[in-house]
Short mmCIF file of C-alpha atoms in Angstrom, two decimals:
data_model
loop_
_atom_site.label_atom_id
_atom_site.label_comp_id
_atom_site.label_asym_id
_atom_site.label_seq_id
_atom_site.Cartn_x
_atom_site.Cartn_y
_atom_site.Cartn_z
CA UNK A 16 0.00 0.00 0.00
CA UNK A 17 1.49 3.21 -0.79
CA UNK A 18 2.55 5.56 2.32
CA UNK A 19 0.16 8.72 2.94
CA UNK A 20 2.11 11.53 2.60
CA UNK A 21 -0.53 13.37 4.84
CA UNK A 22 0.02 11.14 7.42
CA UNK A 23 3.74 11.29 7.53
CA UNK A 24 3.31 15.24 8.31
CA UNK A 25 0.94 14.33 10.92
CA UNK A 26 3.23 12.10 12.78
CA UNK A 27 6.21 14.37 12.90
CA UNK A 28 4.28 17.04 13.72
CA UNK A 29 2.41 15.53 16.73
CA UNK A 30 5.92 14.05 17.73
CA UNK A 31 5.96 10.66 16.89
CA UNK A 32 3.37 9.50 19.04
CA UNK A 33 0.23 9.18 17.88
CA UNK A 34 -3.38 7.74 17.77
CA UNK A 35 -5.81 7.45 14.66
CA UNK A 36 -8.01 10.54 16.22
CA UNK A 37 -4.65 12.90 16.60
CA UNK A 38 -4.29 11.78 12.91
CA UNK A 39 -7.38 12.21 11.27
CA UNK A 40 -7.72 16.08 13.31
CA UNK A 41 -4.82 17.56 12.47
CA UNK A 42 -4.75 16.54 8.98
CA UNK A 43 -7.88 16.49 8.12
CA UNK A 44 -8.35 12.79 6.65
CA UNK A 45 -11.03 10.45 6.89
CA UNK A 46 -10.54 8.40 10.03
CA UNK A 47 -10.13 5.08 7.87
CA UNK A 48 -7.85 6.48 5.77
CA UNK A 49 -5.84 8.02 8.83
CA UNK A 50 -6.39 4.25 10.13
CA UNK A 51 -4.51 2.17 7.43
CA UNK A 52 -1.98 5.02 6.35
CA UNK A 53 -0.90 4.50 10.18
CA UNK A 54 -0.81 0.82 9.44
CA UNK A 55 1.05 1.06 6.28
CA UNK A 56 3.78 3.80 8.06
CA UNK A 57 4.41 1.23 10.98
CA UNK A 58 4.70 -1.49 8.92
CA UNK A 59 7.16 0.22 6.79
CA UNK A 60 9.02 2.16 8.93
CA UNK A 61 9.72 -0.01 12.15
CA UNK A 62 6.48 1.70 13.97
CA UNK A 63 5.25 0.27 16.91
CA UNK A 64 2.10 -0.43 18.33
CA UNK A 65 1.07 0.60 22.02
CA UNK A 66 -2.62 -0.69 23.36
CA UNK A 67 -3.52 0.45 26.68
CA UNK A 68 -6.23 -0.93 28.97
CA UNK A 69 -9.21 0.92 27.24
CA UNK A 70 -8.26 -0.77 23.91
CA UNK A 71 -7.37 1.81 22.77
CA UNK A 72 -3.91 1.93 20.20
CA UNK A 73 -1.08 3.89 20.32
CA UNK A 74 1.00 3.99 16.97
CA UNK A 75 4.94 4.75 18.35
CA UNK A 76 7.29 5.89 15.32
CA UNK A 77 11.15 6.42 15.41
CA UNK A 78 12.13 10.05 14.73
CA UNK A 79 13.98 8.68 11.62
CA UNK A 80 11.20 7.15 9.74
CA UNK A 81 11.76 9.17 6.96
CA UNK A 82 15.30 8.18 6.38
CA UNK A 83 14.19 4.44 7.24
CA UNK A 84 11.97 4.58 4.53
CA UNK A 85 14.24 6.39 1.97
CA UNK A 86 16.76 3.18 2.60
CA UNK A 87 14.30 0.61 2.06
CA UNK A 88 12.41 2.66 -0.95
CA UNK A 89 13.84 2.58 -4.26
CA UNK A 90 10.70 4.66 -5.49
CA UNK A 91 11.33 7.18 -2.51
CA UNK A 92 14.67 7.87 -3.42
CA UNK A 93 14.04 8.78 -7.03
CA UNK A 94 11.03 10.62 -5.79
CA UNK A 95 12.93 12.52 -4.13
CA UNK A 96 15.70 13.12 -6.45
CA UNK A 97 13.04 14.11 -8.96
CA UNK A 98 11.77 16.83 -6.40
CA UNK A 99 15.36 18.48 -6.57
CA UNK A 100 15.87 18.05 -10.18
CA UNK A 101 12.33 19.87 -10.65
CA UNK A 102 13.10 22.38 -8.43
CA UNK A 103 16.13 23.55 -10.81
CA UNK A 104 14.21 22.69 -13.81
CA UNK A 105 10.50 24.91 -12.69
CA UNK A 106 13.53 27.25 -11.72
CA UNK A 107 14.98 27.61 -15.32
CA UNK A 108 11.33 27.25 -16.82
CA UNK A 109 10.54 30.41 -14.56
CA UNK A 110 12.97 32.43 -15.81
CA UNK A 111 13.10 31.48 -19.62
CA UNK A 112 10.31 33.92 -19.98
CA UNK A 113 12.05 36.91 -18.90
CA UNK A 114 15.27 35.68 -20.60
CA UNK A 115 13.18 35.04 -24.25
CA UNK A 116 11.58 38.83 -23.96
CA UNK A 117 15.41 40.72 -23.43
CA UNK A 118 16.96 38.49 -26.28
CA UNK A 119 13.62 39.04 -28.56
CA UNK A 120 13.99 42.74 -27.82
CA UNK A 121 17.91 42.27 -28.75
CA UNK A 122 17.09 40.73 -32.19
CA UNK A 123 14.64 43.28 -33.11
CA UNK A 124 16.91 46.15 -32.31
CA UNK A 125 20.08 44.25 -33.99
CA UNK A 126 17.71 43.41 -37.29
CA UNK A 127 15.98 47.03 -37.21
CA UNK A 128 19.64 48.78 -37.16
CA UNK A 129 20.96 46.47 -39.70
CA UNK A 130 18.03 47.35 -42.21
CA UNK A 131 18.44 51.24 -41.33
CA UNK A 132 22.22 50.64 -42.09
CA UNK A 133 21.22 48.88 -45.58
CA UNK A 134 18.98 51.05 -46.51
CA UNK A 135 21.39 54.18 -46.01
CA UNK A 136 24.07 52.97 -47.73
CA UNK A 137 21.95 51.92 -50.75
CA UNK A 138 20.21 55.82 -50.78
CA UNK A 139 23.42 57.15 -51.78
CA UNK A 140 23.06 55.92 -55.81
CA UNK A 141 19.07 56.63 -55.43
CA UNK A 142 18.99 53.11 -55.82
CA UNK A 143 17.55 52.01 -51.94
CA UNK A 144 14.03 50.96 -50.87
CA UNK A 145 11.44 53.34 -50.10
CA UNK A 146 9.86 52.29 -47.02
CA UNK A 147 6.29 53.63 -46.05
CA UNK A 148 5.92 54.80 -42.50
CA UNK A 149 2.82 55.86 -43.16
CA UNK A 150 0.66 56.00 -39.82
CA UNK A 151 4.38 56.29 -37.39
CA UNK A 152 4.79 60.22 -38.98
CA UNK A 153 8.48 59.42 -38.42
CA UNK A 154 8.67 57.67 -35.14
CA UNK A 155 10.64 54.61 -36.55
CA UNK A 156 13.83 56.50 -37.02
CA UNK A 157 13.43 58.21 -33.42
CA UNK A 158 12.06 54.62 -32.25
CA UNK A 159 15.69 53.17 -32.81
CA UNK A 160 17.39 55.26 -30.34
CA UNK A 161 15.15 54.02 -27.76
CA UNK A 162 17.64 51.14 -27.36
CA UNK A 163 20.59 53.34 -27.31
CA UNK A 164 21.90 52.74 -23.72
CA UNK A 165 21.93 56.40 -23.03
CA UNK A 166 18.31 57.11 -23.73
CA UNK A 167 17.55 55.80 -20.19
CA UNK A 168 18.98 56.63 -16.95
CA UNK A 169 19.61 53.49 -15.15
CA UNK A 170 16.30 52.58 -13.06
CA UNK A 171 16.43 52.20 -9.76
CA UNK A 172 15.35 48.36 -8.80
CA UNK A 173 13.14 47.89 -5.65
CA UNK A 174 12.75 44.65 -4.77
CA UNK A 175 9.94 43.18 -2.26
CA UNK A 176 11.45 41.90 0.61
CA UNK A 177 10.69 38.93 3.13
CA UNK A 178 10.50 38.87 7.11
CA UNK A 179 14.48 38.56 6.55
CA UNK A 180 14.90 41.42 4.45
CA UNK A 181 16.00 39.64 1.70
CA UNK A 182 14.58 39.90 -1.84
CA UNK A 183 11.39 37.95 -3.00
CA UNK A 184 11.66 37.97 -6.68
CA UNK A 185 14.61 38.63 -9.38
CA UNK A 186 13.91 40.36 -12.09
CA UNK A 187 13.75 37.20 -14.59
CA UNK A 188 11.02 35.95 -11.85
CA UNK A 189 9.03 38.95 -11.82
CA UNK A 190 8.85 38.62 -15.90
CA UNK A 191 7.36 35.21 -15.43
CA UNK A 192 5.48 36.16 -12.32
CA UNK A 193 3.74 39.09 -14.57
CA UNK A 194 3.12 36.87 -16.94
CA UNK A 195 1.66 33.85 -14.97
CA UNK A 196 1.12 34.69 -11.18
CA UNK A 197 2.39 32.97 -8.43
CA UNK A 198 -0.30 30.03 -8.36
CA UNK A 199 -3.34 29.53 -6.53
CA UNK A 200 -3.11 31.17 -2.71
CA UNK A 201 -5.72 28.36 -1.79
CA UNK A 202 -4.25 25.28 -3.35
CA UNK A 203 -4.23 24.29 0.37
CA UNK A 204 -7.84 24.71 1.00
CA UNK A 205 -9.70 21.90 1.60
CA UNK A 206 -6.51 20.37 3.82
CA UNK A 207 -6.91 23.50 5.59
CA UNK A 208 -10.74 22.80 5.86
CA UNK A 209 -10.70 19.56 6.89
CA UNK A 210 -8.05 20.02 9.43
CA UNK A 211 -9.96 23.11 11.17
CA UNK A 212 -12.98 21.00 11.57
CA UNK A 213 -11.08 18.40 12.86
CA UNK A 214 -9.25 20.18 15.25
CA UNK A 215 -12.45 21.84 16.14
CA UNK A 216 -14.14 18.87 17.37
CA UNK A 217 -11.18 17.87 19.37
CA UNK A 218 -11.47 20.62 21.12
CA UNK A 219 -14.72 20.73 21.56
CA UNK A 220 -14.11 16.94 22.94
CA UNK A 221 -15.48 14.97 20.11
CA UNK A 222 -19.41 16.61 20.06
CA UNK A 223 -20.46 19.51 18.38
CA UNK A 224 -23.87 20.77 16.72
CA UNK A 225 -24.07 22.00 12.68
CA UNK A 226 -23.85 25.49 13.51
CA UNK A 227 -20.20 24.84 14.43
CA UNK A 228 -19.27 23.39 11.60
CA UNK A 229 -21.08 25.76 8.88
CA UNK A 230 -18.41 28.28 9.20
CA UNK A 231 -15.99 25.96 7.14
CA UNK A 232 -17.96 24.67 4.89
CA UNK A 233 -19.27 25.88 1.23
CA UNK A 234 -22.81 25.85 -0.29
CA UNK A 235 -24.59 25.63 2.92
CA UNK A 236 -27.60 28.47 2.54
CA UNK A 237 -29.42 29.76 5.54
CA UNK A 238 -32.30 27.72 5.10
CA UNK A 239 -29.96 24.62 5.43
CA UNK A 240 -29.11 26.11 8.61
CA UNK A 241 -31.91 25.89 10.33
CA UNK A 242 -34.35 23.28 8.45
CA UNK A 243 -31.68 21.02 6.42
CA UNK A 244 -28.41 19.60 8.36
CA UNK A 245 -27.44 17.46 5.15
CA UNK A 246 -24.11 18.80 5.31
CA UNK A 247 -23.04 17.43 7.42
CA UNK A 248 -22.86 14.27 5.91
CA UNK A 249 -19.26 14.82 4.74
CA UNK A 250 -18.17 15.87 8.09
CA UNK A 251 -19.69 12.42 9.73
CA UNK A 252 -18.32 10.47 6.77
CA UNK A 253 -14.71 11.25 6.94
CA UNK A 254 -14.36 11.64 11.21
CA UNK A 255 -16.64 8.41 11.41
CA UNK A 256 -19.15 10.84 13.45
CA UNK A 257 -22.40 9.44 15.25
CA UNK A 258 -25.52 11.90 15.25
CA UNK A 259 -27.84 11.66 18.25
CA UNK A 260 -31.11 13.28 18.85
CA UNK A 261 -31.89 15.16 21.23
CA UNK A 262 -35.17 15.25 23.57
CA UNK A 263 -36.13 18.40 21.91
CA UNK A 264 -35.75 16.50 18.22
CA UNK A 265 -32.71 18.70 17.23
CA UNK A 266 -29.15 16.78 16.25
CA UNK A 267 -26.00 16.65 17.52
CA UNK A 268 -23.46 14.87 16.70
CA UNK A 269 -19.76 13.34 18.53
CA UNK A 270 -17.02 11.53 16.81
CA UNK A 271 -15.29 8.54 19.36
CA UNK A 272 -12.15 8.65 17.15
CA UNK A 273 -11.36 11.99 18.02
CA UNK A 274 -11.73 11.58 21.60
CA UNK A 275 -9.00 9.65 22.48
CA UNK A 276 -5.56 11.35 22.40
CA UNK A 277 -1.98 10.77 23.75
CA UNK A 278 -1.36 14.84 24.77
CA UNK A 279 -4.30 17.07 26.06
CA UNK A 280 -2.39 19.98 26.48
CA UNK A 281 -1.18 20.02 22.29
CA UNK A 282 -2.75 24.04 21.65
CA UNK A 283 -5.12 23.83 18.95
CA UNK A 284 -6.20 26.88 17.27
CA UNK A 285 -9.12 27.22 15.22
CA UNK A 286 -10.71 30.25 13.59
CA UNK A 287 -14.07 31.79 13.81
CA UNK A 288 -14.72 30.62 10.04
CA UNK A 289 -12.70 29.37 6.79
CA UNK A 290 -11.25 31.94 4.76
CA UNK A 291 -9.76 31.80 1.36
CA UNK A 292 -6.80 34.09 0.53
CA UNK A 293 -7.45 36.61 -2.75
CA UNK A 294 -5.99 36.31 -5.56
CA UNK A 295 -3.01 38.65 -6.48
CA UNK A 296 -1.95 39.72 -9.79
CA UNK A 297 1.26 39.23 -8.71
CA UNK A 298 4.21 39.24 -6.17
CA UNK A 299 6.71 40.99 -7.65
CA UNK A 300 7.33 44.72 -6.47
CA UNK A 301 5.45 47.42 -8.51
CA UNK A 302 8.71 48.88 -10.36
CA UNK A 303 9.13 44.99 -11.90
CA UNK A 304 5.72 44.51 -13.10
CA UNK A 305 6.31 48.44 -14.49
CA UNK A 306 9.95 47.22 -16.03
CA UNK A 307 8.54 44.09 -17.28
CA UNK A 308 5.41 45.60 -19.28
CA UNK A 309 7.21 48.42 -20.20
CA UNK A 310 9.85 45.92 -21.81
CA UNK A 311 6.60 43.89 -23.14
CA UNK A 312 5.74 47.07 -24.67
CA UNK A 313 8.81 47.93 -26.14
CA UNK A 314 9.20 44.46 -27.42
CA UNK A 315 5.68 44.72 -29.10
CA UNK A 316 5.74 47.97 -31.09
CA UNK A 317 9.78 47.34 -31.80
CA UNK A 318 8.06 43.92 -33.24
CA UNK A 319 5.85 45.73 -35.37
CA UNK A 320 8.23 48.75 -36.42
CA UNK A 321 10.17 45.50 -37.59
CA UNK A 322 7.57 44.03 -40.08
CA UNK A 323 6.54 47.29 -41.90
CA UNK A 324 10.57 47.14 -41.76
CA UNK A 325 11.05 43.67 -43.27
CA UNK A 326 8.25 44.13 -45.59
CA UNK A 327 9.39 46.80 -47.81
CA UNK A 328 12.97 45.67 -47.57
CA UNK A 329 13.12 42.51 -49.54
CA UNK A 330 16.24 42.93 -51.55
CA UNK A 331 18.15 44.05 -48.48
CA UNK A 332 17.10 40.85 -46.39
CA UNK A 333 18.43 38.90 -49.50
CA UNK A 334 21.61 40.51 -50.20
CA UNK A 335 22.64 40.31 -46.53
CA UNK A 336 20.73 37.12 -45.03
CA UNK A 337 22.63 35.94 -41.77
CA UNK A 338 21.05 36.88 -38.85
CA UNK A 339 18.62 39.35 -40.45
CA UNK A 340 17.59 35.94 -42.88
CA UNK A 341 16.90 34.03 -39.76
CA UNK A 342 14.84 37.05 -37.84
CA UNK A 343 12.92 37.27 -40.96
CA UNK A 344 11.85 33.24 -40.52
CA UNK A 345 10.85 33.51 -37.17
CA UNK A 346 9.31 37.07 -37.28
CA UNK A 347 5.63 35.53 -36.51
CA UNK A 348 7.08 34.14 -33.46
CA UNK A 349 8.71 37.07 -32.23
CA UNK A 350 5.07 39.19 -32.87
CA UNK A 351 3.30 35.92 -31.63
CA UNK A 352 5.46 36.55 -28.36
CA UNK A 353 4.98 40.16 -28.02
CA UNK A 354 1.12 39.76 -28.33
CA UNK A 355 0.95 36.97 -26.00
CA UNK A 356 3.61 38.85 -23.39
CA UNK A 357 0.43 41.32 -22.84
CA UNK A 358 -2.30 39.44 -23.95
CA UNK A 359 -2.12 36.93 -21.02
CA UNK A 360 -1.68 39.02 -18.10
CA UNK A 361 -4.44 41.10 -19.61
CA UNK A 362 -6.50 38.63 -19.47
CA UNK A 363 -5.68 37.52 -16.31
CA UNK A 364 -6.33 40.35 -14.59
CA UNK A 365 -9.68 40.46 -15.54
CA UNK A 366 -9.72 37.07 -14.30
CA UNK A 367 -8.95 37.47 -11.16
CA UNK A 368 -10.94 40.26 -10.52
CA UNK A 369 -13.96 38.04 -11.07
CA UNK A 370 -12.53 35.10 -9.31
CA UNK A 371 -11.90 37.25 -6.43
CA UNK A 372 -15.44 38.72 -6.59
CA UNK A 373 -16.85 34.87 -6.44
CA UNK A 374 -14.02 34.28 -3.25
CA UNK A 375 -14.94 37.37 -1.28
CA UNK A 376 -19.07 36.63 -1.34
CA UNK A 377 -18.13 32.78 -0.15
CA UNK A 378 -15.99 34.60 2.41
CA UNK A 379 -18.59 36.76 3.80
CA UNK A 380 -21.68 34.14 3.97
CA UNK A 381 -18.64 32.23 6.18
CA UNK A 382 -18.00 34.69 8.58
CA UNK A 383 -22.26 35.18 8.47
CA UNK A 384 -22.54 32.09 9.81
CA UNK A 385 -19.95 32.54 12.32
CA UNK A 386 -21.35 35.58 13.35
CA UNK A 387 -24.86 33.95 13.79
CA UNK A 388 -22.81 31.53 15.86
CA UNK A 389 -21.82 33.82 18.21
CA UNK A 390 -25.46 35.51 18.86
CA UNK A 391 -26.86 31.43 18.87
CA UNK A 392 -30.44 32.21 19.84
CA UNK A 393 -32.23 29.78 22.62
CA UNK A 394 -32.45 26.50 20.41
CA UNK A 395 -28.50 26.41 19.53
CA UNK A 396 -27.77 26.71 23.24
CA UNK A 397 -30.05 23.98 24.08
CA UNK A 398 -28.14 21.71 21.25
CA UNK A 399 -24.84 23.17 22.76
CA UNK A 400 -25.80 22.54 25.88
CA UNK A 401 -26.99 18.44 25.28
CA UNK A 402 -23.80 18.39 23.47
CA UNK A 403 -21.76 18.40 26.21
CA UNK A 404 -23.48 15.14 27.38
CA UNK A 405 -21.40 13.23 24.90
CA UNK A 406 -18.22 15.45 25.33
CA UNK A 407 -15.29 13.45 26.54
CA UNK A 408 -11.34 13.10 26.63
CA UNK A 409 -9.35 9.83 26.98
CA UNK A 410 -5.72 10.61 27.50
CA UNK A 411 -3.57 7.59 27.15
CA UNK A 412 -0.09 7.59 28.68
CA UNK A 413 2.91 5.30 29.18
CA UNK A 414 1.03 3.89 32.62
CA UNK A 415 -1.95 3.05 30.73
CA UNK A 416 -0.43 0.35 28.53
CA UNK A 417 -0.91 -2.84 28.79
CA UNK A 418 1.18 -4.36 25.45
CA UNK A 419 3.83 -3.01 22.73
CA UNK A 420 4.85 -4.03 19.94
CA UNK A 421 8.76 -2.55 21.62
CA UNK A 422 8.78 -5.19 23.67
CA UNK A 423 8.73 -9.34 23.75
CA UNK A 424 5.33 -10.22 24.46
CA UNK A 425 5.81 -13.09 26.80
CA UNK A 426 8.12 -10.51 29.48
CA UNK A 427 4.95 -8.12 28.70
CA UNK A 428 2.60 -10.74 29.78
CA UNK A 429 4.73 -11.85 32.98
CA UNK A 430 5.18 -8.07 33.52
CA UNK A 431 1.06 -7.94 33.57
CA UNK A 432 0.70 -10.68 36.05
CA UNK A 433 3.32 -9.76 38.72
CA UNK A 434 1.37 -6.06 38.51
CA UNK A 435 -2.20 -8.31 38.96
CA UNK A 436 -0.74 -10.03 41.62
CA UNK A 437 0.50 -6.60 43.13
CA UNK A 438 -3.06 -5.59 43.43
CA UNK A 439 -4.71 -7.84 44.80
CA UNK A 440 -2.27 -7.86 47.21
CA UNK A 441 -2.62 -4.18 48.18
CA UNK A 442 -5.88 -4.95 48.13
CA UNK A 443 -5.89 -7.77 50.44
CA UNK A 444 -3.73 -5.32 52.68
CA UNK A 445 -5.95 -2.55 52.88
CA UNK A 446 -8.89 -4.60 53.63
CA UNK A 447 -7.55 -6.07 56.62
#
């Protein structure tokens, strides 16, 4: 069976020591799932098991499981030699764009001078092209010099910085960032989801009522609220939750998986209601996004100064080929480029902007509900309140075991007997 990643990160961050409840609530999985990825990790990775009297079972893992696995996993080392090798690659695929728009500007200014040159040289006998600017008025002679290095001061760069003060993005990032985005702020959302909920009912002690839950959830309407409690189907599904009614007829609803625990004291913070992060048009600082349209610019009007160019200077493009020949064959690309270099974060923007319309409303019916949580009339108390009734905490520690898979089983079972025997005997003592 392959190994949950999910459940890896669970383990190391609960400190090695787990049950199927601490699991399942702090990564947000469905309490089978959490069940056999413990199996499959202790079974792999030299994990123990640890039952104490209740029945309950404690999975024990060595700090090291990670590298245990990595020396028994052919799979998990290449997996994670892939992850560096991608990391380089995304790296160079990142900064290709911004790398593609300065050398496309380069061959448009080499080509344009080169045809200017030409075309000078061949006006002296009458004999040169006449090229048609009509609609520039003269702007493609002045256009040239806007690539002379003097016809800009040297800009400033700003870069955004982190909590360290160090730069976010280079400027070959904040091309493709312009371009692209940085990626979905939520890709995490529904672990995020899932593992509020969970941790919710944890520390709520396994039983909580709908109104609870509704602040993390999607598509529930107000009329759900109070008449339909269908949504929490999902919830019950994935903790293994119980509902129970309540002499009043209303439904609440406790999860035994999530009551038993190895630490009590682990802080778990939950807030009032899920909320999604906006979208942003981008990361990089506002003088890249400025440099790298501006360049996008450039590159797209130098790309069409170049056609009108290349279209009325045939004999010139023949007599001196080279590298003017082979800008002339991919000329559609280079305009292809330049249309898409501002065509796509055009569109984007707009994008986002409804995207982030469609995030904020889900946002606000969230927090709604949370609010309306808060202010919980007379009925929600009442469900609160029978709640509580099924609200519980089993804490199982190292005097609470009964059998491990550390140990040889027969010493264990001697071990169980003498401490048997000891009882009774203080037993026997104390009633005499």
């Amino acid at each position: 069976m392959a190994l949950n990643p999910d459940v890896m990160k669970a383990v190391e961050q609960l400190n090695y020591r787990v049950t199927v409840g601490d699991v399942a609530a702090r990564a947000g999985l469905d309490v089978k799932l959490a069940e056999q990825g413990l199996l499959a990790l202790a079974s792999d990775a030299g994990g123990h098991l640890q039952v104490a009297e209740s029945g309950d079972v404690v999975y024990q893992f060595p700090k090291d499981f990670r590298s245990v696995l990595k020396n028994k996993s052919l799979r998990l080392q290449l997996q994670a030699w892939w992850d560096q090798v991608w990391r380089v690659l995304f790296y160079l695929i990142r900064i290709s764009f911004g790398i593609v728009l300065i050398l496309s500007i380069l061959l448009i200014v080499a080509a344009i001078s080169i045809i200017v040159i030409a075309s000078s040289s061949s006006n002296n006998d009458d004999r040169g092209i006449d090229i048609n600017f009509s609609g520039f008025n003269g702007f493609g002679q002045d256009f040239i010099w806007i690539f002379y290095p003097s016809y800009y001061e040297s800009p400033r760069q700003h870069h955004r910085l982190d909590q360290d003060g160090n730069p976010k993005l280079n400027f070959l990032e904040a091309v493709f960032s312009f371009l692209f985005g940085d990626g979905n702020p939520n890709f995490d959302v529904e672990e995020r989801r899932w593992r509020t909920i969970g941790n919710l009912i944890r520390k709520n002690q396994g039983a909580v009522v709908a109104e609870q839950i509704s602040p993390y959830l999607d598509q529930v309407s107000n009329k759900d609220i109070t008449d339909n409690e269908d949504y929490m189907l999902p919830v019950l599904t994935r903790f293994n939750g119980q509902p129970e009614v309540s002499p009043a007829g209303e439904l609440v609803y406790y999860f035994p998986e999530l009551q038993t625990t190895v630490d009590s004291t682990r802080p778990l913070s939950v807030p009032a209601f899920l909320k999604e992060q906006l979208w942003a048009f981008s990361q990089a600082s506002g003088s890249q996004l400025v440099m790298a349209g501006g360049l996008g610019l450039v590159n797209l009007v130098g790309a069409i100064v170049l056609g009108r160019l290349l279209a009325g200077s045939g004999g010139i493009v023949a007599s001196v080929g080279g590298l003017l020949g082979f800008v002339q064959g991919i000329y559609w690309v280079i305009l292809g480029y330049g249309l898409g270099f501002l065509g796509i974060p055009s569109l984007r923007y707009f994008w986002i902007k409804q995207k982030n319309r469609t995030l904020v409303e889900r946002n606000k019916q969230r927090q709604q509900r949370a609010a309306a949580l808060q202010a919980a009339n007379s009925t929600v108390q009442q469900k609160l309140s029978y709640a509580q009734q099924f609200a519980k905490e089993t804490v199982i520690t190292q005097q609470d075991l009964i059998y491990t898979t550390e140990r040889d089983l027969l010493q264990q079972d001697a071990e169980q007997v003498d401490r048997i025997d000891a009882e009774w005997q203080r037993r026997l003592t104390q009633g005499h």
